[in-house]
Coordinates of N, CA and C in Angstrom, one line a residue:
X1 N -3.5 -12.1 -0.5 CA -3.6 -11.7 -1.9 C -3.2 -12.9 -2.7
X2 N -4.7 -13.3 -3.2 CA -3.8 -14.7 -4.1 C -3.5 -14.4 -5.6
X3 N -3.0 -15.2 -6.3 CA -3.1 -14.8 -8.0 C -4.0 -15.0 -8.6
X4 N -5.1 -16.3 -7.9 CA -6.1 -16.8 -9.0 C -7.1 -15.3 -8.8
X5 N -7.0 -14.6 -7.3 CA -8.4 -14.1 -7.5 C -7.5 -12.3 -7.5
X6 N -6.9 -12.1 -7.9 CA -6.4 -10.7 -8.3 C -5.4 -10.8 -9.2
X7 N -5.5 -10.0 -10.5 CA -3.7 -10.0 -11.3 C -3.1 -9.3 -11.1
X8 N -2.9 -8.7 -10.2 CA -1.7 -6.9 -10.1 C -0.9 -7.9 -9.2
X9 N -1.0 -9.1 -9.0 CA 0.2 -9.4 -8.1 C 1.4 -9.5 -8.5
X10 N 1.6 -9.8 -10.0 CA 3.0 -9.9 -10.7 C 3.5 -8.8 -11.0
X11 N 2.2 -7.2 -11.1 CA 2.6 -6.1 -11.5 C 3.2 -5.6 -10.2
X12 N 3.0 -5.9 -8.7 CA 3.6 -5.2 -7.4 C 5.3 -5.9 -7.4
X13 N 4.9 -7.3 -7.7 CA 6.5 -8.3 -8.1 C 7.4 -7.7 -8.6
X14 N 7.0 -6.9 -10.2 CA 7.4 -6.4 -10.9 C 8.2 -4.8 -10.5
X15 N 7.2 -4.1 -9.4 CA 7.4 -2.5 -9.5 C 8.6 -3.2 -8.3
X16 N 8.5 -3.9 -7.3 CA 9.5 -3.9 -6.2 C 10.9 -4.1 -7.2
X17 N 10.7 -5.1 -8.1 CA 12.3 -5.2 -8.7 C 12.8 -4.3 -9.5
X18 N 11.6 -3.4 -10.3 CA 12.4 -2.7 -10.9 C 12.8 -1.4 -9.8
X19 N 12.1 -0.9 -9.0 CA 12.4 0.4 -8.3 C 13.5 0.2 -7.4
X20 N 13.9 -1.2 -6.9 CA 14.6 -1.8 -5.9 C 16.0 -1.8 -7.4
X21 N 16.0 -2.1 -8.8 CA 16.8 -2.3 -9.9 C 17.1 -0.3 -10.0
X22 N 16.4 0.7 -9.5 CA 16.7 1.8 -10.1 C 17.4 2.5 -9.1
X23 N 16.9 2.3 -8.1 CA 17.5 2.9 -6.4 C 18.8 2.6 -6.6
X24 N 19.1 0.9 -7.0 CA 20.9 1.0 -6.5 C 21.3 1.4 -7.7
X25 N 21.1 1.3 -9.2 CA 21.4 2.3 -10.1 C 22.3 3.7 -10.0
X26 N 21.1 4.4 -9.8 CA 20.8 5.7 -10.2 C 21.2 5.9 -8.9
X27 N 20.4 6.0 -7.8 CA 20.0 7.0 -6.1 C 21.7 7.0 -5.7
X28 N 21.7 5.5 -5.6 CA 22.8 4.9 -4.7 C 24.2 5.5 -5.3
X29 N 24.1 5.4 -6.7 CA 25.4 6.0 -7.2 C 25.8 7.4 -6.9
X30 N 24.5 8.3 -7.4 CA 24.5 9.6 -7.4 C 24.8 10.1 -6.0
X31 N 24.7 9.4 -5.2 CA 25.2 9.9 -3.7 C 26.5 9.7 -3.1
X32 N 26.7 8.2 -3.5 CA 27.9 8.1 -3.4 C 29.3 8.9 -4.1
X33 N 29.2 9.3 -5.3 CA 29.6 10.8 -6.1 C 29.7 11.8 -5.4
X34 N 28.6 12.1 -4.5 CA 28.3 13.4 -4.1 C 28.7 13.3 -2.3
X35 N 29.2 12.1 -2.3 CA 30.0 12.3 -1.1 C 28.6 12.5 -0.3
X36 N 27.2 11.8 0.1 CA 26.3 11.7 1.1 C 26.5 10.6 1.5
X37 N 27.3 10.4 2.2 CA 27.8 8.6 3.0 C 26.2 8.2 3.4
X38 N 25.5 9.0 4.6 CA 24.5 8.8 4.9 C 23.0 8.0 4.1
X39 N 23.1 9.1 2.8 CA 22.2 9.1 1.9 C 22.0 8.2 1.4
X40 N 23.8 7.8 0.8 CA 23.8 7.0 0.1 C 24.3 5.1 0.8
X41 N 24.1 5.1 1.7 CA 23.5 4.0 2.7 C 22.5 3.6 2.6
X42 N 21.3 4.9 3.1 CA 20.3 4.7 3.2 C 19.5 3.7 1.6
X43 N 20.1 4.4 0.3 CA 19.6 4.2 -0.9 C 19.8 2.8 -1.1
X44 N 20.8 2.0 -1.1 CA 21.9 1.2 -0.8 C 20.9 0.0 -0.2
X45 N 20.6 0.5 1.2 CA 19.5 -0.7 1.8 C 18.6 -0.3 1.4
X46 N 17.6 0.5 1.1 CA 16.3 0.5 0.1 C 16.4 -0.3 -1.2
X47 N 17.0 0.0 -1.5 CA 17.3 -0.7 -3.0 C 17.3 -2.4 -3.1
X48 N 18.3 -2.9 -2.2 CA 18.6 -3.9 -2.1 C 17.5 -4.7 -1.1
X49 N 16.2 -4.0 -0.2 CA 15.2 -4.1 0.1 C 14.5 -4.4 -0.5
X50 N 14.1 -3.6 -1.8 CA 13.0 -3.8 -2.7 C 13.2 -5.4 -3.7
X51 N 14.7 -5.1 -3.9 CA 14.9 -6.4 -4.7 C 14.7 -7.6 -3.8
X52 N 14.8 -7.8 -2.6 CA 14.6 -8.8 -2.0 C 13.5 -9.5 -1.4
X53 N 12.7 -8.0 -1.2 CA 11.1 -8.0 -1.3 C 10.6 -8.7 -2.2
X54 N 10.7 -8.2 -4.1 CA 9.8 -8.6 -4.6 C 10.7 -10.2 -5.0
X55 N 11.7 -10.6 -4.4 CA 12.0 -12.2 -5.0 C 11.6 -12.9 -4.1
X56 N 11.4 -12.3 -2.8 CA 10.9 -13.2 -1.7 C 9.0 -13.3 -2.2
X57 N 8.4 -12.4 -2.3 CA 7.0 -12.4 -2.8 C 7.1 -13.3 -3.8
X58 N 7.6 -13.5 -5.1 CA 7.6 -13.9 -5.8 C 8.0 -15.4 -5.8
X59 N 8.7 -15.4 -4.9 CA 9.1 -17.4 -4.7 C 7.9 -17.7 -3.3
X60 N 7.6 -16.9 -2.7 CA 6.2 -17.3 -1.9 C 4.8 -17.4 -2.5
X61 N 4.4 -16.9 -3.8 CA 3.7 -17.0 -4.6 C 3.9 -18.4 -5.5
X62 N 5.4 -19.0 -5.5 CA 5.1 -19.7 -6.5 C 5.1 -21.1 -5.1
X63 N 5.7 -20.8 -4.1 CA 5.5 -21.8 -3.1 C 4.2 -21.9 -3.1
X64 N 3.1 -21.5 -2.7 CA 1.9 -21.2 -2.2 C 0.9 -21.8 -3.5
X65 N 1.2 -21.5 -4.9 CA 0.4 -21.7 -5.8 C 0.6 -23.1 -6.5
X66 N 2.4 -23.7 -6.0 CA 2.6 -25.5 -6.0 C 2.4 -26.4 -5.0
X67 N 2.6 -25.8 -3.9 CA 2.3 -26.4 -3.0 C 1.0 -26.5 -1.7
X68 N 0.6 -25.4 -1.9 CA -0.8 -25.0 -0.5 C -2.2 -25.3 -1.5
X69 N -2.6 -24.5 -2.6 CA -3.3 -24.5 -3.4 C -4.0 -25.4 -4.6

């Protein structure tokens, strides 16, 4: 998936950081409150998954589009 020949690629960039920005927010907190150790683990690495996802995509796009391209 490159940028020149699709644009949703900054909007998937986008959805990983903010959903990966709301999970450890919101999910992660709300569990950890509620006493779900499990749950709120689980939230914990999803969250901090997504954010890492979309900065890794996003510095591989800008590698790929200064240097391969």
């Amino acid at each position: 998936m490159y940028q020149s020949e699709t644009g949703y690629f900054l909007y998937v960039v986008f959805l990983f950081l903010s959903t990966g920005a709301l999970i450890l927010t919101v999910d992660a907190k709300r569990y950890k409150t509620s006493n779900l150790r499990r749950e709120g683990k689980y939230a914990f690495f999803m969250g901090w998954f997504n954010v890492l996802a979309g900065i890794a995509l996003w510095g591989g796009n800008w590698v790929y589009s200064t240097y391969i391209a």
